[in-house]
Amino acid sequence: MRQGIIFNEDDTHFFYDHADGPTPDEAEARRFIRGYQGTQITDFMLCCAGRISGFPSSISDSWMDKYDQRKENGLDVDYRQHPVVSCATRMWREKHVDFYAVCLDELRRIGINPWLSVRMNDCHLNDQPAAFLHPAFFHAHPEYRRIRHRAPEGYFDRCYDYALEPVRAYMREILREIVFRYDAYGIELDWMRELYCFAPGGEYEGIEILNGFMREARAILNEAEARWGHPIRMAARVPASPQAALDSGFDAATWAREGLVDILAPSPRWATCDGDLPVEMWTRLLAGTKTRLSPCVEILCRPYPAAKSKPTSVEIARGLAAEYLSMGADSVYLFNYFDMARLDGAEENHPLRKENYRPLLNTLGAEETVLRTERRHMLTYPDAGPIWRRKFAALPLKLPENGEGQFLRLRTGKIPEGMRVEISIGVRGAAPEALTAFANSRPLTFVREERIVPAYTDGPVYVFAPENTFFSGPFLIVEIHASAPAEIDYLDARVFE
């Protein structure tokens, strides 16, 4: 049985969540970690270094440095009232608590593998002249940014250029400081914050540059193993498809073959989950290696780039986990799935609602617990990839008025015998009687109109179902014909008993 959830805790959530109350102490940090005890979580990734270090650092700025800072980039600043900066600093200085050391210890106590995660090229708030997330290194070295041939324009233009040795040296020293300071089960290199690590045109040469960097990172971890007396694993988050990863400079297959990475997490970036993440390609690339495949489920979802991002529903989260595990993944990775104290106005199927949260953490990590749940498999799109490749989205799709069929694919993973399937189609401009639909070449019949929750589409959604037909998955090819002008802006497959 494949089993396990890898859980990512970012570097700000705990402090945001505790900013308004008493200064959190060691007992509160341990209580927070124990909230995940008894779930399917096997590995817990604690982000301790985004743009700012979460501990007093000799390499990078920390929350405490930002608390004391009064000048930044030539501007007057005061971050003492910022909730993260204030809470983290109070915890360190008033309670004398090393948050990460305590969390690592408590995770071991409750039987979860404790990891530390490093964001390798985070650029949050990079377009602001000063911000609580800006390290001094960022302001001191504009010559290290990936766009130097013109003025920066886009969100990722100020990311660091890993073709430059000083950038790689800076990140190596951050890694070294972390692994010699903390006794972790493993270290994650999060390349999805951000994946744009080279100047345009430098990506292909960047493949060998990053291969070299990964070997150096592995060597640093090997040194630290002698200090701590046990193996230290390495994980990496990379773009969702092998081609997009390689085109961006991430030769993940080589990392696996050389034994550099113990866990590989193909991931969307942020704007949507990837309903067509090619698990079957990854499993073939990793065959014969010891690398564990753990595709990522994000907290947001949408059918195409111009649509509004909405929270991933409970049913869609189950669907993604079912797809990944039944197609050969070893575990499921949850990103941005924080326990939220307040979710005012959230839909009933929001995965972070208290009544949904723990049941999901006890469902998504194993085939035997997720395959027979009610789930939805929504058509989305890859939200990040090489800069020259436009975001390809199958939707919205205009249907020819001449009735010519259009084809769309839904990835469902394995569908156990006895479970039923319905196809929900969001349609603009046509009534259901104007549509003729098939799934895997079998006719579908209109059964009702419904509202999708959350509202990934504002238009009508028509539900079609086969008669006396069992689909086993793992793919459904949906064929749609129209006798009137129509546009498809939503598609999913609901699997249920």
Short mmCIF file of C-alpha atoms in Angstrom, two decimals:
data_model
loop_
_atom_site.label_atom_id
_atom_site.label_comp_id
_atom_site.label_asym_id
_atom_site.label_seq_id
_atom_site.Cartn_x
_atom_site.Cartn_y
_atom_site.Cartn_z
CA MET A 1 0.00 0.00 0.00
CA ARG A 2 1.37 3.39 -0.96
CA GLN A 3 0.85 5.73 1.90
CA GLY A 4 1.79 9.06 3.33
CA ILE A 5 1.20 12.78 3.32
CA ILE A 6 4.08 15.23 3.15
CA PHE A 7 3.00 18.47 4.77
CA ASN A 8 4.56 21.90 4.22
CA GLU A 9 4.39 24.56 6.96
CA ASP A 10 5.54 27.94 5.66
CA ASP A 11 7.75 30.39 7.51
CA THR A 12 5.03 32.88 8.51
CA HIS A 13 1.83 30.96 9.31
CA PHE A 14 2.52 30.12 12.96
CA PHE A 15 3.53 33.71 13.74
CA TYR A 16 0.60 35.27 11.89
CA ASP A 17 -1.73 32.90 13.74
CA HIS A 18 -0.29 33.82 17.16
CA ALA A 19 0.37 37.52 16.62
CA ASP A 20 -2.65 38.88 18.49
CA GLY A 21 -2.48 36.73 21.61
CA PRO A 22 0.11 36.13 24.31
CA THR A 23 3.66 35.54 23.15
CA PRO A 24 3.82 31.83 22.25
CA ASP A 25 6.13 29.72 24.38
CA GLU A 26 7.65 26.26 24.01
CA ALA A 27 4.47 24.58 25.23
CA GLU A 28 2.44 26.35 22.53
CA ALA A 29 4.90 25.32 19.81
CA ARG A 30 4.65 21.70 20.96
CA ARG A 31 0.85 21.91 21.14
CA PHE A 32 0.80 23.20 17.57
CA ILE A 33 2.86 20.27 16.32
CA ARG A 34 0.83 17.72 18.29
CA GLY A 35 -2.23 18.85 16.34
CA TYR A 36 -0.91 16.69 13.49
CA GLN A 37 -0.38 13.58 15.59
CA GLY A 38 -2.36 10.52 14.56
CA THR A 39 -2.84 11.60 10.93
CA GLN A 40 -1.46 10.15 7.69
CA ILE A 41 1.32 12.76 7.71
CA THR A 42 4.66 10.95 7.55
CA ASP A 43 6.94 13.91 6.80
CA PHE A 44 6.60 17.53 7.95
CA MET A 45 8.45 20.29 6.05
CA LEU A 46 9.10 23.34 8.24
CA CYS A 47 10.15 26.32 6.13
CA CYS A 48 12.87 28.05 8.13
CA ALA A 49 14.33 30.22 5.37
CA GLY A 50 12.28 31.99 2.72
CA ARG A 51 13.73 35.38 1.89
CA ILE A 52 14.35 35.88 5.61
CA SER A 53 15.80 33.37 8.08
CA GLY A 54 13.45 32.30 10.84
CA PHE A 55 16.32 32.09 13.34
CA PRO A 56 19.29 34.34 14.25
CA SER A 57 21.58 33.88 11.26
CA SER A 58 25.14 34.88 10.46
CA ILE A 59 24.41 34.63 6.72
CA SER A 60 21.00 36.19 6.12
CA ASP A 61 18.71 38.67 7.86
CA SER A 62 16.32 37.18 10.43
CA TRP A 63 12.95 38.32 11.81
CA MET A 64 14.87 39.79 14.74
CA ASP A 65 17.08 41.82 12.41
CA LYS A 66 13.99 43.16 10.67
CA TYR A 67 12.50 44.09 14.06
CA ASP A 68 15.59 46.21 14.85
CA GLN A 69 15.94 47.69 11.35
CA ARG A 70 15.26 51.42 10.90
CA LYS A 71 16.81 52.03 7.47
CA GLU A 72 16.36 49.90 4.35
CA ASN A 73 17.36 50.70 0.80
CA GLY A 74 17.75 54.35 1.80
CA LEU A 75 14.25 54.52 3.32
CA ASP A 76 13.03 54.88 6.89
CA VAL A 77 11.35 51.64 8.03
CA ASP A 78 9.86 50.24 11.22
CA TYR A 79 8.64 46.62 11.23
CA ARG A 80 8.06 46.31 14.98
CA GLN A 81 4.29 46.21 14.51
CA HIS A 82 4.32 43.69 11.68
CA PRO A 83 2.57 40.57 13.05
CA VAL A 84 5.20 38.06 11.87
CA VAL A 85 8.22 40.15 12.78
CA SER A 86 6.78 41.11 16.15
CA CYS A 87 5.57 37.63 17.17
CA ALA A 88 8.73 35.83 16.07
CA THR A 89 10.96 38.34 17.83
CA ARG A 90 8.95 38.22 21.06
CA MET A 91 9.08 34.42 21.03
CA TRP A 92 12.87 34.44 20.68
CA ARG A 93 13.66 37.30 23.03
CA GLU A 94 10.97 37.06 25.69
CA LYS A 95 10.44 33.29 25.84
CA HIS A 96 13.93 32.26 24.62
CA VAL A 97 12.37 29.63 22.36
CA ASP A 98 14.10 28.24 19.28
CA PHE A 99 10.90 27.50 17.38
CA TYR A 100 12.49 25.14 14.89
CA ALA A 101 14.47 23.12 17.41
CA VAL A 102 11.31 22.64 19.49
CA CYS A 103 9.20 21.65 16.48
CA LEU A 104 11.81 19.18 15.20
CA ASP A 105 11.97 17.58 18.63
CA GLU A 106 8.19 17.34 19.01
CA LEU A 107 7.76 15.89 15.52
CA ARG A 108 10.18 13.11 16.43
CA ARG A 109 8.28 12.51 19.66
CA ILE A 110 5.01 11.94 17.78
CA GLY A 111 6.55 9.79 15.04
CA ILE A 112 6.61 12.24 12.09
CA ASN A 113 9.84 12.75 10.13
CA PRO A 114 11.00 16.35 10.81
CA TRP A 115 12.34 18.25 7.79
CA LEU A 116 13.48 21.83 7.27
CA SER A 117 12.59 23.52 4.00
CA VAL A 118 14.51 26.29 2.23
CA ARG A 119 12.97 28.46 -0.48
CA MET A 120 15.75 28.66 -3.01
CA ASN A 121 14.79 31.84 -4.88
CA ASP A 122 11.80 33.40 -3.13
CA CYS A 123 10.84 36.83 -4.47
CA HIS A 124 7.80 37.82 -2.38
CA LEU A 125 7.27 41.62 -2.39
CA ASN A 126 10.24 42.03 -4.73
CA ASP A 127 8.64 45.00 -6.51
CA GLN A 128 8.52 47.05 -3.30
CA PRO A 129 11.46 49.33 -2.46
CA ALA A 130 11.45 48.04 1.13
CA ALA A 131 9.57 45.20 2.81
CA PHE A 132 9.63 42.96 5.87
CA LEU A 133 10.72 40.07 3.62
CA HIS A 134 13.71 41.80 2.02
CA PRO A 135 17.18 40.68 3.13
CA ALA A 136 20.11 43.08 2.91
CA PHE A 137 21.68 40.80 0.28
CA PHE A 138 18.80 41.57 -2.09
CA HIS A 139 19.35 45.35 -1.94
CA ALA A 140 23.15 45.14 -1.90
CA HIS A 141 23.42 43.15 -5.13
CA PRO A 142 21.08 44.20 -7.94
CA GLU A 143 23.73 42.79 -10.27
CA TYR A 144 22.78 39.29 -9.09
CA ARG A 145 19.22 39.47 -10.40
CA ARG A 146 18.18 37.41 -13.39
CA ILE A 147 17.03 40.43 -15.45
CA ARG A 148 19.97 42.81 -15.93
CA HIS A 149 19.69 43.70 -19.61
CA ARG A 150 16.75 46.08 -19.03
CA ALA A 151 14.67 47.57 -16.27
CA PRO A 152 12.71 44.90 -14.33
CA GLU A 153 9.05 44.57 -15.29
CA GLY A 154 7.50 41.28 -14.22
CA TYR A 155 7.10 39.64 -10.84
CA PHE A 156 10.04 37.27 -11.32
CA ASP A 157 12.54 39.69 -12.88
CA ARG A 158 14.31 40.33 -9.57
CA CYS A 159 14.83 36.66 -8.73
CA TYR A 160 18.49 35.69 -8.33
CA ASP A 161 20.45 34.31 -11.29
CA TYR A 162 21.90 30.93 -10.33
CA ALA A 163 24.37 31.17 -13.22
CA LEU A 164 26.31 33.52 -10.93
CA GLU A 165 28.64 31.83 -8.44
CA PRO A 166 28.08 34.44 -5.67
CA VAL A 167 24.38 33.57 -5.68
CA ARG A 168 25.11 29.86 -5.40
CA ALA A 169 27.71 30.51 -2.70
CA TYR A 170 25.20 32.55 -0.67
CA MET A 171 22.63 29.76 -0.82
CA ARG A 172 25.22 27.07 -0.02
CA GLU A 173 26.18 28.95 3.13
CA ILE A 174 22.54 29.26 4.17
CA LEU A 175 22.14 25.50 3.73
CA ARG A 176 25.34 24.81 5.63
CA GLU A 177 24.27 27.01 8.54
CA ILE A 178 20.89 25.29 8.77
CA VAL A 179 22.13 21.68 8.67
CA PHE A 180 24.86 22.29 11.23
CA ARG A 181 22.55 24.24 13.54
CA TYR A 182 19.54 21.87 13.49
CA ASP A 183 19.28 18.10 13.78
CA ALA A 184 16.76 17.44 10.99
CA TYR A 185 15.64 14.22 9.34
CA GLY A 186 16.07 15.95 6.00
CA ILE A 187 16.36 19.24 4.09
CA GLU A 188 14.02 20.29 1.31
CA LEU A 189 15.20 22.54 -1.50
CA ASP A 190 12.05 24.31 -2.67
CA TRP A 191 12.73 25.36 -6.25
CA MET A 192 9.08 26.35 -6.77
CA ARG A 193 9.76 29.56 -4.84
CA GLU A 194 10.73 30.45 -7.46
CA LEU A 195 11.43 28.34 -10.53
CA TYR A 196 12.85 31.23 -12.59
CA CYS A 197 16.54 30.86 -11.69
CA PHE A 198 18.31 32.02 -14.86
CA ALA A 199 18.43 34.96 -17.22
CA PRO A 200 16.30 34.32 -20.33
CA GLY A 201 18.35 32.06 -22.57
CA GLY A 202 20.44 30.67 -19.72
CA GLU A 203 18.14 27.79 -18.83
CA TYR A 204 19.83 25.05 -20.89
CA GLU A 205 23.31 25.84 -19.62
CA GLY A 206 21.68 26.10 -16.22
CA ILE A 207 20.91 22.37 -16.22
CA GLU A 208 24.51 21.43 -15.50
CA ILE A 209 24.94 24.42 -13.19
CA LEU A 210 22.07 23.22 -11.00
CA ASN A 211 23.23 19.61 -11.25
CA GLY A 212 26.53 20.81 -9.80
CA PHE A 213 24.76 22.81 -7.11
CA MET A 214 22.67 19.79 -6.10
CA ARG A 215 25.84 17.68 -5.78
CA GLU A 216 27.37 20.39 -3.60
CA ALA A 217 24.23 20.52 -1.47
CA ARG A 218 24.33 16.74 -1.06
CA ALA A 219 27.99 16.99 0.00
CA ILE A 220 27.07 19.56 2.67
CA LEU A 221 24.42 17.21 4.01
CA ASN A 222 26.97 14.37 4.02
CA GLU A 223 29.27 16.50 6.19
CA ALA A 224 26.42 17.21 8.57
CA GLU A 225 25.64 13.50 8.85
CA ALA A 226 28.97 13.04 10.62
CA ARG A 227 27.98 15.70 13.14
CA TRP A 228 24.51 14.29 13.89
CA GLY A 229 25.27 10.61 13.52
CA HIS A 230 22.45 9.68 11.14
CA PRO A 231 21.51 10.06 7.45
CA ILE A 232 20.13 13.41 6.34
CA ARG A 233 17.75 13.14 3.42
CA MET A 234 17.22 15.67 0.66
CA ALA A 235 13.94 16.58 -1.05
CA ALA A 236 13.19 18.93 -3.93
CA ARG A 237 10.05 20.64 -5.25
CA VAL A 238 10.16 21.13 -9.02
CA PRO A 239 7.71 22.05 -11.82
CA ALA A 240 4.82 19.67 -12.42
CA SER A 241 5.95 18.09 -15.69
CA PRO A 242 9.39 16.58 -16.43
CA GLN A 243 9.72 18.68 -19.59
CA ALA A 244 8.79 21.94 -17.86
CA ALA A 245 11.25 21.10 -15.09
CA LEU A 246 14.10 20.34 -17.48
CA ASP A 247 13.34 23.38 -19.64
CA SER A 248 13.62 25.52 -16.50
CA GLY A 249 17.00 24.03 -15.54
CA PHE A 250 15.90 21.24 -13.16
CA ASP A 251 17.27 17.86 -14.26
CA ALA A 252 15.28 15.96 -11.65
CA ALA A 253 15.81 12.57 -13.29
CA THR A 254 19.58 12.94 -12.98
CA TRP A 255 19.21 13.99 -9.33
CA ALA A 256 17.30 10.78 -8.70
CA ARG A 257 19.68 8.52 -10.65
CA GLU A 258 22.68 9.96 -8.78
CA GLY A 259 20.97 9.44 -5.43
CA LEU A 260 20.94 13.15 -4.64
CA VAL A 261 17.25 13.41 -3.75
CA ASP A 262 15.20 11.09 -1.57
CA ILE A 263 11.87 12.82 -2.31
CA LEU A 264 10.81 14.57 -5.49
CA ALA A 265 7.65 16.71 -5.38
CA PRO A 266 6.39 17.81 -8.83
CA SER A 267 4.23 20.84 -8.12
CA PRO A 268 2.04 23.57 -9.52
CA ARG A 269 3.20 26.99 -8.41
CA TRP A 270 0.23 28.59 -6.65
CA ALA A 271 -2.68 29.76 -8.81
CA THR A 272 -4.26 26.34 -9.28
CA CYS A 273 -3.83 22.64 -8.65
CA ASP A 274 -2.68 20.66 -11.67
CA GLY A 275 -5.40 18.19 -12.59
CA ASP A 276 -3.23 16.64 -15.30
CA LEU A 277 0.10 16.24 -13.50
CA PRO A 278 1.85 13.43 -15.44
CA VAL A 279 2.51 10.94 -12.65
CA GLU A 280 2.94 8.08 -15.14
CA MET A 281 5.84 9.94 -16.81
CA TRP A 282 7.54 10.69 -13.50
CA THR A 283 7.25 7.09 -12.30
CA ARG A 284 8.93 5.88 -15.47
CA LEU A 285 11.75 8.40 -15.12
CA LEU A 286 12.32 7.44 -11.49
CA ALA A 287 12.11 3.68 -12.06
CA GLY A 288 15.14 1.93 -10.61
CA THR A 289 15.97 4.79 -8.26
CA LYS A 290 15.23 5.11 -4.55
CA THR A 291 13.57 8.50 -4.96
CA ARG A 292 10.06 8.77 -3.54
CA LEU A 293 7.53 10.54 -5.80
CA SER A 294 5.16 12.90 -4.00
CA PRO A 295 3.09 15.15 -6.31
CA CYS A 296 1.74 18.34 -4.79
CA VAL A 297 -1.85 19.39 -4.08
CA GLU A 298 -2.16 23.18 -3.79
CA ILE A 299 -4.83 25.03 -1.83
CA LEU A 300 -6.18 26.94 -4.86
CA CYS A 301 -7.90 25.76 -8.03
CA ARG A 302 -9.28 27.29 -11.24
CA PRO A 303 -10.10 26.02 -14.72
CA TYR A 304 -8.13 28.57 -16.79
CA PRO A 305 -5.87 31.61 -16.18
CA ALA A 306 -8.55 34.32 -16.48
CA ALA A 307 -10.87 32.58 -14.04
CA LYS A 308 -10.82 33.51 -10.37
CA SER A 309 -8.80 31.24 -8.09
CA LYS A 310 -10.98 29.56 -5.49
CA PRO A 311 -10.06 27.22 -2.65
CA THR A 312 -9.63 23.62 -3.64
CA SER A 313 -12.71 21.77 -2.41
CA VAL A 314 -12.64 18.67 -0.24
CA GLU A 315 -13.84 16.64 -3.23
CA ILE A 316 -11.17 17.99 -5.57
CA ALA A 317 -8.41 17.40 -3.01
CA ARG A 318 -9.59 13.80 -2.71
CA GLY A 319 -9.67 13.51 -6.50
CA LEU A 320 -6.09 14.70 -6.89
CA ALA A 321 -4.83 12.36 -4.19
CA ALA A 322 -6.69 9.45 -5.80
CA GLU A 323 -5.17 10.29 -9.19
CA TYR A 324 -1.63 10.56 -7.88
CA LEU A 325 -1.61 7.46 -5.69
CA SER A 326 -3.44 5.15 -8.09
CA MET A 327 -1.14 6.21 -10.94
CA GLY A 328 1.98 5.21 -8.99
CA ALA A 329 2.94 8.09 -6.68
CA ASP A 330 4.38 7.07 -3.31
CA SER A 331 2.73 9.84 -1.31
CA VAL A 332 0.86 13.13 -1.59
CA TYR A 333 2.36 16.54 -0.80
CA LEU A 334 0.12 19.26 0.68
CA PHE A 335 1.22 22.87 0.18
CA ASN A 336 -0.52 25.83 1.88
CA TYR A 337 -2.83 23.50 3.84
CA PHE A 338 -2.43 25.35 7.14
CA ASP A 339 -4.78 24.97 10.07
CA MET A 340 -6.73 28.23 9.96
CA ALA A 341 -8.19 29.80 13.08
CA ARG A 342 -10.73 31.84 11.10
CA LEU A 343 -12.48 30.96 7.86
CA ASP A 344 -15.37 33.40 7.93
CA GLY A 345 -17.78 32.78 5.07
CA ALA A 346 -15.95 29.71 3.78
CA GLU A 347 -17.96 27.15 1.82
CA GLU A 348 -18.92 23.96 3.65
CA ASN A 349 -16.52 21.93 1.51
CA HIS A 350 -13.51 24.19 2.16
CA PRO A 351 -10.69 21.78 3.10
CA LEU A 352 -9.40 23.96 5.94
CA ARG A 353 -12.68 24.16 7.83
CA LYS A 354 -12.28 22.51 11.22
CA GLU A 355 -14.78 19.74 10.48
CA ASN A 356 -13.01 18.90 7.18
CA TYR A 357 -9.35 19.41 8.03
CA ARG A 358 -8.44 16.40 10.15
CA PRO A 359 -10.60 13.95 8.16
CA LEU A 360 -8.69 15.00 5.02
CA LEU A 361 -5.36 14.45 6.79
CA ASN A 362 -6.59 10.93 7.55
CA THR A 363 -7.80 10.26 3.99
CA LEU A 364 -5.50 11.73 1.33
CA GLY A 365 -2.42 9.66 2.10
CA ALA A 366 -3.48 6.17 1.09
CA GLU A 367 -5.24 4.51 -1.82
CA GLU A 368 -7.37 2.40 0.48
CA THR A 369 -8.78 5.47 2.25
CA VAL A 370 -9.24 7.83 -0.69
CA LEU A 371 -10.30 5.76 -3.72
CA ARG A 372 -13.84 5.03 -2.56
CA THR A 373 -14.58 8.56 -1.30
CA GLU A 374 -16.74 10.97 -3.26
CA ARG A 375 -14.31 12.96 -5.37
CA ARG A 376 -14.12 15.34 -8.30
CA HIS A 377 -11.55 15.48 -11.08
CA MET A 378 -11.50 19.00 -12.45
CA LEU A 379 -9.92 20.14 -15.71
CA THR A 380 -7.33 22.81 -14.84
CA TYR A 381 -4.07 23.92 -16.49
CA PRO A 382 -0.33 24.10 -15.66
CA ASP A 383 0.12 27.46 -13.95
CA ALA A 384 3.91 27.78 -14.27
CA GLY A 385 6.63 26.73 -16.66
CA PRO A 386 9.37 28.08 -18.93
CA ILE A 387 9.05 31.77 -19.72
CA TRP A 388 8.67 31.19 -23.46
CA ARG A 389 5.81 28.75 -23.11
CA ARG A 390 2.39 30.35 -22.80
CA LYS A 391 0.12 28.98 -20.12
CA PHE A 392 -1.73 26.33 -22.06
CA ALA A 393 -5.32 25.93 -20.95
CA ALA A 394 -7.86 23.74 -22.70
CA LEU A 395 -10.61 26.03 -21.44
CA PRO A 396 -12.52 28.11 -22.31
CA LEU A 397 -13.34 26.15 -25.45
CA LYS A 398 -15.68 27.35 -28.19
CA LEU A 399 -17.75 24.62 -29.81
CA PRO A 400 -18.22 24.86 -33.58
CA GLU A 401 -21.80 25.57 -34.60
CA ASN A 402 -21.54 22.95 -37.33
CA GLY A 403 -21.63 20.25 -34.66
CA GLU A 404 -18.03 19.16 -35.07
CA GLY A 405 -16.92 17.39 -31.87
CA GLN A 406 -14.30 18.75 -29.51
CA PHE A 407 -12.28 16.54 -27.16
CA LEU A 408 -11.12 17.16 -23.60
CA ARG A 409 -9.32 14.78 -21.26
CA LEU A 410 -9.95 14.28 -17.55
CA ARG A 411 -7.48 12.36 -15.42
CA THR A 412 -9.39 10.31 -12.84
CA GLY A 413 -6.94 7.70 -11.67
CA LYS A 414 -8.30 4.28 -10.80
CA ILE A 415 -12.08 4.01 -10.35
CA PRO A 416 -13.05 1.01 -8.19
CA GLU A 417 -15.75 -1.31 -9.46
CA GLY A 418 -19.23 -0.23 -8.45
CA MET A 419 -18.49 3.50 -8.34
CA ARG A 420 -20.45 5.77 -10.64
CA VAL A 421 -19.32 8.72 -12.74
CA GLU A 422 -21.05 11.95 -13.72
CA ILE A 423 -19.63 14.59 -16.05
CA SER A 424 -20.28 18.24 -15.15
CA ILE A 425 -19.95 20.69 -18.05
CA GLY A 426 -20.02 24.45 -17.62
CA VAL A 427 -21.64 25.90 -20.72
CA ARG A 428 -22.20 29.47 -21.86
CA GLY A 429 -24.65 30.26 -24.63
CA ALA A 430 -26.49 26.96 -25.11
CA ALA A 431 -29.16 24.89 -23.42
CA PRO A 432 -28.40 21.26 -22.53
CA GLU A 433 -30.55 19.97 -25.37
CA ALA A 434 -28.13 21.64 -27.80
CA LEU A 435 -25.30 19.43 -26.57
CA THR A 436 -24.38 15.87 -27.38
CA ALA A 437 -21.71 14.36 -25.15
CA PHE A 438 -19.70 11.14 -24.89
CA ALA A 439 -17.12 9.79 -22.45
CA ASN A 440 -14.61 7.22 -23.72
CA SER A 441 -16.84 6.85 -26.80
CA ARG A 442 -19.95 6.02 -24.76
CA PRO A 443 -23.04 8.26 -24.89
CA LEU A 444 -23.92 10.54 -21.98
CA THR A 445 -27.43 11.69 -21.06
CA PHE A 446 -28.33 15.03 -19.50
CA VAL A 447 -29.63 14.48 -15.94
CA ARG A 448 -29.74 17.90 -14.22
CA GLU A 449 -28.38 21.41 -13.84
CA GLU A 450 -26.28 22.14 -10.73
CA ARG A 451 -24.21 24.78 -9.00
CA ILE A 452 -20.52 24.02 -8.51
CA VAL A 453 -19.13 24.83 -5.05
CA PRO A 454 -16.90 26.77 -4.91
CA ALA A 455 -18.06 28.79 -7.91
CA TYR A 456 -15.26 27.98 -10.34
CA THR A 457 -17.72 29.13 -13.01
CA ASP A 458 -20.55 31.64 -12.73
CA GLY A 459 -22.47 30.11 -15.61
CA PRO A 460 -24.79 27.11 -15.73
CA VAL A 461 -23.31 23.65 -15.18
CA TYR A 462 -25.03 20.70 -16.86
CA VAL A 463 -24.56 17.21 -15.48
CA PHE A 464 -24.41 14.25 -17.86
CA ALA A 465 -24.17 10.55 -16.97
CA PRO A 466 -23.79 7.27 -18.87
CA GLU A 467 -26.42 4.57 -18.74
CA ASN A 468 -25.30 1.21 -17.33
CA THR A 469 -21.65 1.93 -18.06
CA PHE A 470 -18.69 1.42 -15.73
CA PHE A 471 -15.57 3.51 -16.24
CA SER A 472 -12.39 2.12 -14.66
CA GLY A 473 -10.16 5.14 -15.41
CA PRO A 474 -7.49 6.39 -15.31
CA PHE A 475 -8.56 8.79 -18.09
CA LEU A 476 -11.87 9.94 -19.50
CA ILE A 477 -11.90 11.45 -22.96
CA VAL A 478 -14.95 13.72 -23.08
CA GLU A 479 -16.34 14.47 -26.56
CA ILE A 480 -18.81 17.35 -26.92
CA HIS A 481 -20.89 18.46 -29.94
CA ALA A 482 -23.13 21.54 -30.11
CA SER A 483 -25.96 22.49 -32.43
CA ALA A 484 -25.90 26.14 -31.27
CA PRO A 485 -23.17 28.63 -30.34
CA ALA A 486 -21.60 27.48 -27.06
CA GLU A 487 -18.47 27.85 -24.98
CA ILE A 488 -17.23 25.36 -22.38
CA ASP A 489 -15.70 27.05 -19.31
CA TYR A 490 -15.73 24.20 -16.77
CA LEU A 491 -15.40 20.42 -16.81
CA ASP A 492 -15.13 17.79 -14.11
CA ALA A 493 -15.84 14.14 -13.43
CA ARG A 494 -17.60 13.31 -10.18
CA VAL A 495 -16.84 9.81 -8.87
CA PHE A 496 -19.12 8.49 -6.16
CA GLU A 497 -20.89 5.38 -4.87
#
